[in-house]
Amino acid sequence: MKIVPMTTEDAKELAVLDQLCFNVPWSEKSFLEETENPLATYFVAKEDEKIVGYGGIWNVSGEGQITNIAVHPEMRKKGIASKILKELISCAKSCEKIFLEVRESNLAAICLYEKHGFEKCGVRKNFYHSPVENGIIMIREEM
Ligand SMILES: CC(C)(COP(=O)(O)OP(=O)(O)OC[C@H]1O[C@@H](n2cnc3c(N)ncnc32)[C@H](O)[C@@H]1OP(=O)(O)O)[C@@H](O)C(=O)NCCC(=O)NCCS
């Protein structure tokens, strides 16, 4: 398994993967737009040239914001998200802190983030839709 920067050629496959991972998946167009976003850095995890996971971060005025991270349902619990997250964190070395939001019920993701030094620091009421749910804000300050 290798972790490599996302390219425009990955967008279609990522949109298919996202449908397996989220109730409100991103479209191919959304991924393509992110490849053109100068603030964004995305990595994909590839096994035998097939994309099995991805994650992204924005660097906005020296603050990192994790936008998304997902792993194919059949490839979970093998440490792939941890590897992607480590890449994202090392990309944000110049940032003072990294923020993210996560669904309140998403214990797998909350545990993943806590394992990598993120702490809960707030709640965004009804931040998510389909279904409506609070967003937990998490922060990592020690870069
Ligand atoms: C959250 C997600 C990315 C984790 O991916 P993964 O590759 O399975 O995660 P890893 O194998 O790297 O696990 C790292 C840590 O995450 C936590 N974790 C992962 N899956 C978990 C689960 N089902 N329950 C509890 N903790 C879990 C554990 O702390 C784990 O460490 P451990 O193996 O030492 O116990 C994956 O479940 C996923 O794609 N979910 C759907 C998309 C999503 O919700 N993304 C997050 C958006 S904010």
CSV table of C-alpha atoms and ligand atoms in Angstrom, one decimal:
chain,number,residue,atom,x,y,z
A,1,MET,CA,0.0,0.0,0.0
A,2,LYS,CA,1.3,3.4,-0.9
A,3,ILE,CA,0.2,7.0,0.0
A,4,VAL,CA,0.5,9.4,-2.9
A,5,PRO,CA,-0.7,12.9,-3.7
A,6,MET,CA,-4.2,13.0,-5.3
A,7,THR,CA,-4.3,13.9,-9.0
A,8,THR,CA,-7.1,14.8,-11.4
A,9,GLU,CA,-7.1,11.2,-12.7
A,10,ASP,CA,-8.2,10.0,-9.2
A,11,ALA,CA,-11.4,12.1,-9.1
A,12,LYS,CA,-13.8,9.6,-10.7
A,13,GLU,CA,-12.7,6.7,-8.6
A,14,LEU,CA,-12.8,8.8,-5.4
A,15,ALA,CA,-16.4,9.8,-6.1
A,16,VAL,CA,-17.3,6.1,-6.3
A,17,LEU,CA,-15.4,5.4,-3.1
A,18,ASP,CA,-17.1,8.3,-1.3
A,19,GLN,CA,-20.5,6.8,-2.1
A,20,LEU,CA,-19.5,3.7,-0.1
A,21,CYS,CA,-18.3,5.8,2.8
A,22,PHE,CA,-20.7,8.7,3.3
A,23,ASN,CA,-24.5,9.5,3.3
A,24,VAL,CA,-23.7,12.8,1.5
A,25,PRO,CA,-20.8,11.8,-0.8
A,26,TRP,CA,-18.7,14.3,-2.8
A,27,SER,CA,-19.1,14.3,-6.6
A,28,GLU,CA,-16.3,13.8,-9.1
A,29,LYS,CA,-16.5,17.6,-9.7
A,30,SER,CA,-16.0,18.3,-6.0
A,31,PHE,CA,-12.8,16.2,-6.1
A,32,LEU,CA,-11.6,17.9,-9.3
A,33,GLU,CA,-12.2,21.3,-7.7
A,34,GLU,CA,-10.1,20.3,-4.7
A,35,THR,CA,-7.2,19.5,-7.1
A,36,GLU,CA,-7.3,23.1,-8.2
A,37,ASN,CA,-7.7,24.6,-4.7
A,38,PRO,CA,-4.3,26.2,-3.8
A,39,LEU,CA,-5.1,25.8,-0.1
A,40,ALA,CA,-5.8,22.1,-0.3
A,41,THR,CA,-3.6,19.0,-0.1
A,42,TYR,CA,-5.0,15.6,-0.6
A,43,PHE,CA,-3.5,12.1,-0.4
A,44,VAL,CA,-4.8,8.8,-1.7
A,45,ALA,CA,-3.9,5.4,-0.4
A,46,LYS,CA,-3.5,2.9,-3.3
A,47,GLU,CA,-3.3,-0.9,-3.1
A,48,ASP,CA,-2.3,-2.5,-6.4
A,49,GLU,CA,-3.2,0.8,-8.1
A,50,LYS,CA,-6.7,0.7,-6.7
A,51,ILE,CA,-7.7,3.6,-4.4
A,52,VAL,CA,-8.6,2.3,-1.0
A,53,GLY,CA,-8.7,5.6,1.0
A,54,TYR,CA,-8.0,9.3,0.9
A,55,GLY,CA,-7.8,12.3,3.1
A,56,GLY,CA,-7.4,16.1,2.7
A,57,ILE,CA,-6.4,19.2,4.6
A,58,TRP,CA,-6.7,22.9,3.9
A,59,ASN,CA,-4.1,25.4,5.1
A,60,VAL,CA,-6.0,28.6,5.8
A,61,SER,CA,-3.9,31.5,7.1
A,62,GLY,CA,-1.7,29.1,9.1
A,63,GLU,CA,-4.5,27.0,10.5
A,64,GLY,CA,-5.0,23.5,9.3
A,65,GLN,CA,-8.5,22.1,8.6
A,66,ILE,CA,-9.0,18.4,7.9
A,67,THR,CA,-11.7,18.3,5.2
A,68,ASN,CA,-12.3,14.5,5.0
A,69,ILE,CA,-10.8,11.1,5.5
A,70,ALA,CA,-12.3,7.8,4.4
A,71,VAL,CA,-11.2,4.2,3.8
A,72,HIS,CA,-13.0,1.6,1.7
A,73,PRO,CA,-15.3,-0.5,4.0
A,74,GLU,CA,-13.5,-3.7,3.1
A,75,MET,CA,-10.1,-2.2,4.0
A,76,ARG,CA,-10.8,-0.7,7.4
A,77,LYS,CA,-9.1,-1.5,10.7
A,78,LYS,CA,-5.7,-2.1,8.9
A,79,GLY,CA,-4.1,1.2,9.8
A,80,ILE,CA,-4.8,2.9,6.5
A,81,ALA,CA,-6.6,6.0,7.9
A,82,SER,CA,-3.7,6.4,10.4
A,83,LYS,CA,-1.2,6.5,7.6
A,84,ILE,CA,-3.2,9.0,5.7
A,85,LEU,CA,-3.7,11.2,8.8
A,86,LYS,CA,0.0,11.1,9.6
A,87,GLU,CA,0.7,12.5,6.1
A,88,LEU,CA,-1.9,15.2,6.5
A,89,ILE,CA,-0.4,16.2,9.9
A,90,SER,CA,3.1,16.3,8.6
A,91,CYS,CA,1.9,18.6,5.8
A,92,ALA,CA,0.6,21.0,8.4
A,93,LYS,CA,3.9,21.4,10.3
A,94,SER,CA,3.9,25.1,9.6
A,95,CYS,CA,0.4,25.4,11.1
A,96,GLU,CA,-0.1,26.4,14.7
A,97,LYS,CA,-3.1,24.1,15.0
A,98,ILE,CA,-5.3,21.7,13.1
A,99,PHE,CA,-9.1,21.7,13.4
A,100,LEU,CA,-11.7,19.3,12.1
A,101,GLU,CA,-15.4,18.5,12.5
A,102,VAL,CA,-16.9,15.0,12.9
A,103,ARG,CA,-20.4,13.6,13.4
A,104,GLU,CA,-21.2,13.1,17.1
A,105,SER,CA,-22.1,9.5,16.5
A,106,ASN,CA,-18.9,8.7,14.5
A,107,LEU,CA,-17.0,6.9,17.2
A,108,ALA,CA,-14.6,5.2,14.8
A,109,ALA,CA,-13.4,8.6,13.4
A,110,ILE,CA,-13.4,10.2,16.9
A,111,CYS,CA,-11.2,7.4,18.2
A,112,LEU,CA,-8.9,7.7,15.2
A,113,TYR,CA,-8.5,11.5,15.7
A,114,GLU,CA,-7.9,11.1,19.5
A,115,LYS,CA,-5.3,8.5,18.8
A,116,HIS,CA,-3.5,11.1,16.7
A,117,GLY,CA,-3.5,13.8,19.3
A,118,PHE,CA,-6.8,15.6,18.6
A,119,GLU,CA,-9.1,16.7,21.5
A,120,LYS,CA,-12.7,17.7,21.5
A,121,CYS,CA,-13.0,21.5,21.9
A,122,GLY,CA,-16.6,22.4,20.9
A,123,VAL,CA,-19.9,21.4,19.3
A,124,ARG,CA,-21.6,22.8,16.2
A,125,LYS,CA,-25.3,22.3,16.8
A,126,ASN,CA,-27.1,20.5,13.9
A,127,PHE,CA,-24.0,21.0,11.7
A,128,TYR,CA,-24.7,18.0,9.5
A,129,HIS,CA,-27.7,17.0,7.5
A,130,SER,CA,-29.0,13.6,6.1
A,131,PRO,CA,-29.4,12.9,9.0
A,132,VAL,CA,-29.3,16.1,11.0
A,133,GLU,CA,-26.6,15.7,13.7
A,134,ASN,CA,-24.3,17.8,15.9
A,135,GLY,CA,-20.7,18.2,14.8
A,136,ILE,CA,-17.9,17.8,17.3
A,137,ILE,CA,-15.0,20.2,16.8
A,138,MET,CA,-11.6,18.7,17.5
A,139,ILE,CA,-8.2,20.4,17.6
A,140,ARG,CA,-4.6,19.3,17.6
A,141,GLU,CA,-2.3,22.0,18.9
A,142,GLU,CA,1.1,20.3,19.3
A,143,MET,CA,2.6,20.2,15.9
B,1,LIG,C1,-13.0,6.5,10.3
B,1,LIG,C2,-12.2,5.7,9.2
B,1,LIG,C3,-11.6,6.6,8.3
B,1,LIG,C4,-11.1,4.8,10.0
B,1,LIG,O1,-10.4,4.2,8.9
B,1,LIG,P1,-9.4,2.9,9.3
B,1,LIG,O2,-8.5,2.7,8.2
B,1,LIG,O3,-10.3,1.7,9.6
B,1,LIG,O4,-8.7,3.3,10.6
B,1,LIG,P2,-7.4,2.7,11.2
B,1,LIG,O5,-7.3,1.2,10.9
B,1,LIG,O6,-6.2,3.5,10.8
B,1,LIG,O7,-7.6,2.9,12.7
B,1,LIG,C5,-6.9,3.8,13.5
B,1,LIG,C6,-7.6,4.0,14.9
B,1,LIG,O8,-8.9,4.5,14.6
B,1,LIG,C7,-9.8,4.0,15.6
B,1,LIG,N1,-10.8,3.2,15.0
B,1,LIG,C8,-10.9,2.8,13.6
B,1,LIG,N2,-12.0,2.1,13.4
B,1,LIG,C9,-12.7,2.0,14.6
B,1,LIG,C10,-13.9,1.5,15.0
B,1,LIG,N3,-14.7,0.8,14.1
B,1,LIG,N4,-14.3,1.6,16.3
B,1,LIG,C11,-13.5,2.2,17.2
B,1,LIG,N5,-12.3,2.8,16.9
B,1,LIG,C12,-11.9,2.7,15.6
B,1,LIG,C13,-9.0,3.2,16.5
B,1,LIG,O9,-8.5,4.0,17.6
B,1,LIG,C14,-7.8,2.7,15.6
B,1,LIG,O10,-6.7,2.4,16.3
B,1,LIG,P3,-6.4,0.9,16.8
B,1,LIG,O11,-6.4,0.1,15.5
B,1,LIG,O12,-5.1,0.9,17.5
B,1,LIG,O13,-7.5,0.5,17.7
B,1,LIG,C15,-13.2,4.7,8.5
B,1,LIG,O14,-13.9,4.0,9.5
B,1,LIG,C16,-14.1,5.3,7.5
B,1,LIG,O15,-13.8,5.5,6.3
B,1,LIG,N6,-15.3,5.7,7.9
B,1,LIG,C17,-16.3,6.3,7.0
B,1,LIG,C18,-15.9,7.7,6.6
B,1,LIG,C19,-15.8,8.6,7.8
B,1,LIG,O16,-16.7,8.6,8.7
B,1,LIG,N7,-14.8,9.4,7.8
B,1,LIG,C20,-14.5,10.4,8.9
B,1,LIG,C21,-15.1,11.7,8.5
B,1,LIG,S1,-14.9,12.9,9.8
